[in-house]
Short mmCIF file of C-alpha atoms in Angstrom, two decimals:
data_model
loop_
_atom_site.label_atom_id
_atom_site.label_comp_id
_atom_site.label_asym_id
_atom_site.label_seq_id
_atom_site.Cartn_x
_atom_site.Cartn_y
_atom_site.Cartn_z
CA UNK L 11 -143.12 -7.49 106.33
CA UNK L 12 -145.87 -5.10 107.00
CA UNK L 13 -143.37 -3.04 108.93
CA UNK L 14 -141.22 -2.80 106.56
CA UNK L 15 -144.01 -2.19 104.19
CA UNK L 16 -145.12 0.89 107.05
CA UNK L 17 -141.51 2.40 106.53
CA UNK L 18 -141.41 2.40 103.10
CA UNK L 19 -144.65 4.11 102.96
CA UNK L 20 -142.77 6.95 104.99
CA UNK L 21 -140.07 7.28 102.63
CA UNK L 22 -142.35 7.19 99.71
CA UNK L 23 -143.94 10.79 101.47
CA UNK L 24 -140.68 12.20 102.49
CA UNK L 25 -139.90 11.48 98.72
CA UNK L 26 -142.45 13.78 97.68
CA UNK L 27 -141.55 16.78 99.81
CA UNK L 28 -137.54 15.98 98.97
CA UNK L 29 -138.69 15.87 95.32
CA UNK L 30 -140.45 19.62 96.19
CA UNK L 31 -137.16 20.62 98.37
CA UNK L 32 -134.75 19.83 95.92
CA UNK L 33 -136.43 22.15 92.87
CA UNK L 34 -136.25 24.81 95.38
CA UNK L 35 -132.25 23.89 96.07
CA UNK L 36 -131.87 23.35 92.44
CA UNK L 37 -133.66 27.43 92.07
CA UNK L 38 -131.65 29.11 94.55
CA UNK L 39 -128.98 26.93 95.19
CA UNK L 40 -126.24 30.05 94.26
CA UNK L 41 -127.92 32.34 96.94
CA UNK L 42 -126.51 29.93 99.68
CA UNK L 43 -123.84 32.27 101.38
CA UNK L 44 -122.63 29.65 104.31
CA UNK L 45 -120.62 26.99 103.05
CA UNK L 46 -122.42 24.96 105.64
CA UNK L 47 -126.12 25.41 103.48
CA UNK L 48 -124.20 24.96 100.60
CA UNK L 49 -123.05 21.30 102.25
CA UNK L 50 -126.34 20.41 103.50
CA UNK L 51 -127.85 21.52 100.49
CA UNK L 52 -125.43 19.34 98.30
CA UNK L 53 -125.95 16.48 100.28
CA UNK L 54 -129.75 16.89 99.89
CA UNK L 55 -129.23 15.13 95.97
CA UNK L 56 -127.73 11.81 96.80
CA UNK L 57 -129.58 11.59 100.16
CA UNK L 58 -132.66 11.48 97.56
CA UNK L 59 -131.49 8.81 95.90
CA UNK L 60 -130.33 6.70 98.88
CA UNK L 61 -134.03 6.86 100.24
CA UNK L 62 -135.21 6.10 97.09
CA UNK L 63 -133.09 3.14 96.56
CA UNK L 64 -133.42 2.22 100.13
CA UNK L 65 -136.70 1.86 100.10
CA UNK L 66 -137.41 -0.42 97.13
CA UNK L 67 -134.60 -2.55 98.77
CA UNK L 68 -136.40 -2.31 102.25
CA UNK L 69 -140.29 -3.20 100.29
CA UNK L 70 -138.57 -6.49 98.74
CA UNK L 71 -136.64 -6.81 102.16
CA UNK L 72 -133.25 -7.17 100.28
CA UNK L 73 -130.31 -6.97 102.61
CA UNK L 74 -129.15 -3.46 100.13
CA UNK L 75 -132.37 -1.95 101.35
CA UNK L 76 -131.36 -2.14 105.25
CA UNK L 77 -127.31 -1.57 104.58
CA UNK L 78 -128.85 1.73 102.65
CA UNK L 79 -131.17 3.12 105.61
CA UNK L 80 -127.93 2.29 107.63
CA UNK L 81 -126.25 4.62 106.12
CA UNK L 82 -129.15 6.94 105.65
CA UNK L 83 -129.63 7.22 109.08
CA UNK L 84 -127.27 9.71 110.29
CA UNK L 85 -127.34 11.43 107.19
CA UNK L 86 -130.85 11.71 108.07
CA UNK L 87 -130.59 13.36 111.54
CA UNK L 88 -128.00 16.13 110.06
CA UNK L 89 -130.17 17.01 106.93
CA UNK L 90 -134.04 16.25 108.95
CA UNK L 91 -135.18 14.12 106.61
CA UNK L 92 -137.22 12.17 108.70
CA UNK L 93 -139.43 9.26 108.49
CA UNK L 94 -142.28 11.52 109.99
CA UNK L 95 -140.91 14.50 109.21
CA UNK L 96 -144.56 15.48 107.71
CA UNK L 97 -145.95 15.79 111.03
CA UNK L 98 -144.21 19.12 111.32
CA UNK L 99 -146.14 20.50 108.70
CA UNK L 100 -149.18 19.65 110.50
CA UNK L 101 -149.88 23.21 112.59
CA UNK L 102 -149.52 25.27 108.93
CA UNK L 103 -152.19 22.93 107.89
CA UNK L 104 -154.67 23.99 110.96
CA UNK L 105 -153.71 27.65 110.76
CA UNK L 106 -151.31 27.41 113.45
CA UNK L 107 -148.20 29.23 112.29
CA UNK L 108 -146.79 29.64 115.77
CA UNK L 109 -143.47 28.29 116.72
CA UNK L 110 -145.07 26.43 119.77
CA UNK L 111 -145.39 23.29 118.29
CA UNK L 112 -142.32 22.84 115.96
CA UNK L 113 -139.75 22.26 118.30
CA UNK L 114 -141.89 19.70 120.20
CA UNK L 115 -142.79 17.87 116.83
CA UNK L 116 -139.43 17.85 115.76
CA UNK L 117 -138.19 15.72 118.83
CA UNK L 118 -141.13 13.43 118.19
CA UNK L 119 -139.34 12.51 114.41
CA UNK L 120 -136.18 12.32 116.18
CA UNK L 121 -137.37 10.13 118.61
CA UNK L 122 -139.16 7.93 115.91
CA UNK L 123 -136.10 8.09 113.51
CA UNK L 124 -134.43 6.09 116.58
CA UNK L 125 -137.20 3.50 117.17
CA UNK L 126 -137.30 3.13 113.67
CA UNK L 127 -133.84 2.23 113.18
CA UNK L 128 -134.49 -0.37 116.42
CA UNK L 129 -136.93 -1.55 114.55
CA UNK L 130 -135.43 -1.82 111.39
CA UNK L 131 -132.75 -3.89 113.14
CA UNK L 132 -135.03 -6.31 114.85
CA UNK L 133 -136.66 -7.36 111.31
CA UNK L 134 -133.32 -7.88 109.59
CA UNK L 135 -132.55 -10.25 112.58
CA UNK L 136 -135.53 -11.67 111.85
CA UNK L 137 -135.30 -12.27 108.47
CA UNK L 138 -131.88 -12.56 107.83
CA UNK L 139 -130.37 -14.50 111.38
CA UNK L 140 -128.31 -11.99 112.33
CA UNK L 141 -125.96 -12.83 109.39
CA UNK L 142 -125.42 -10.00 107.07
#
């Protein structure tokens, strides 16, 4: 439960810097030139609400909270909406605005997003049997 409780606490933050992502979106949203932006960009909206959703399923650890980070999930690598995506944020906040340390943060939320998802697995096999 804690666990889940840890994760939800992650979406709760990336919630807050989605919520700050998609007023800049919903701004500039017609300056988008590549119709791939525009996609990611679109998808950005219900992606929102799917972690939102998701994650008051996952904190009462109701079976529509892990079906909804199932289908989050690859959604999440395509858009980088990670569960620690804030950690790539981290160098602006120390005055480090080199590009040294993005690329090697950004594998370390891809490699969590993974673990998580393990993770996530393991608990709903825990608390639900493996029946779903």
């Amino acid at each position: 439960m804690r666990l889940l409780r840890s994760f939800v606490l992650l979406d709760s933050v990336s919630v807050v810097f989605m919520t700050m992502q998609l007023w800049q979106i919903s701004l500039h949203f017609n300056e988008l030139s590549k119709p791939s932006e525009k996609l990611a960009a679109s998808l950005m909206f219900p992606m929102f609400a799917l972690v939102v959703v998701g994650g008051v399923g996952l904190f009462l650890a109701k079976k529509y909270g892990f079906i909804l980070y199932y289908i989050q999930f690859p959604f999440r690598l395509f858009l980088w909406v990670f569960s620690l995506g804030f950690i790539t944020l981290l160098p602006e906040a120390f005055n480090q605005f080199g590009d040294e340390w993005f690329p090697i943060l950004l594998k370390v939320c891809i490699v969590f997003e993974f673990v998580r998802l393990f993770l996530t697995i393991k608990v709903q096999l825990h608390l639900f049997g493996g029946k779903s």
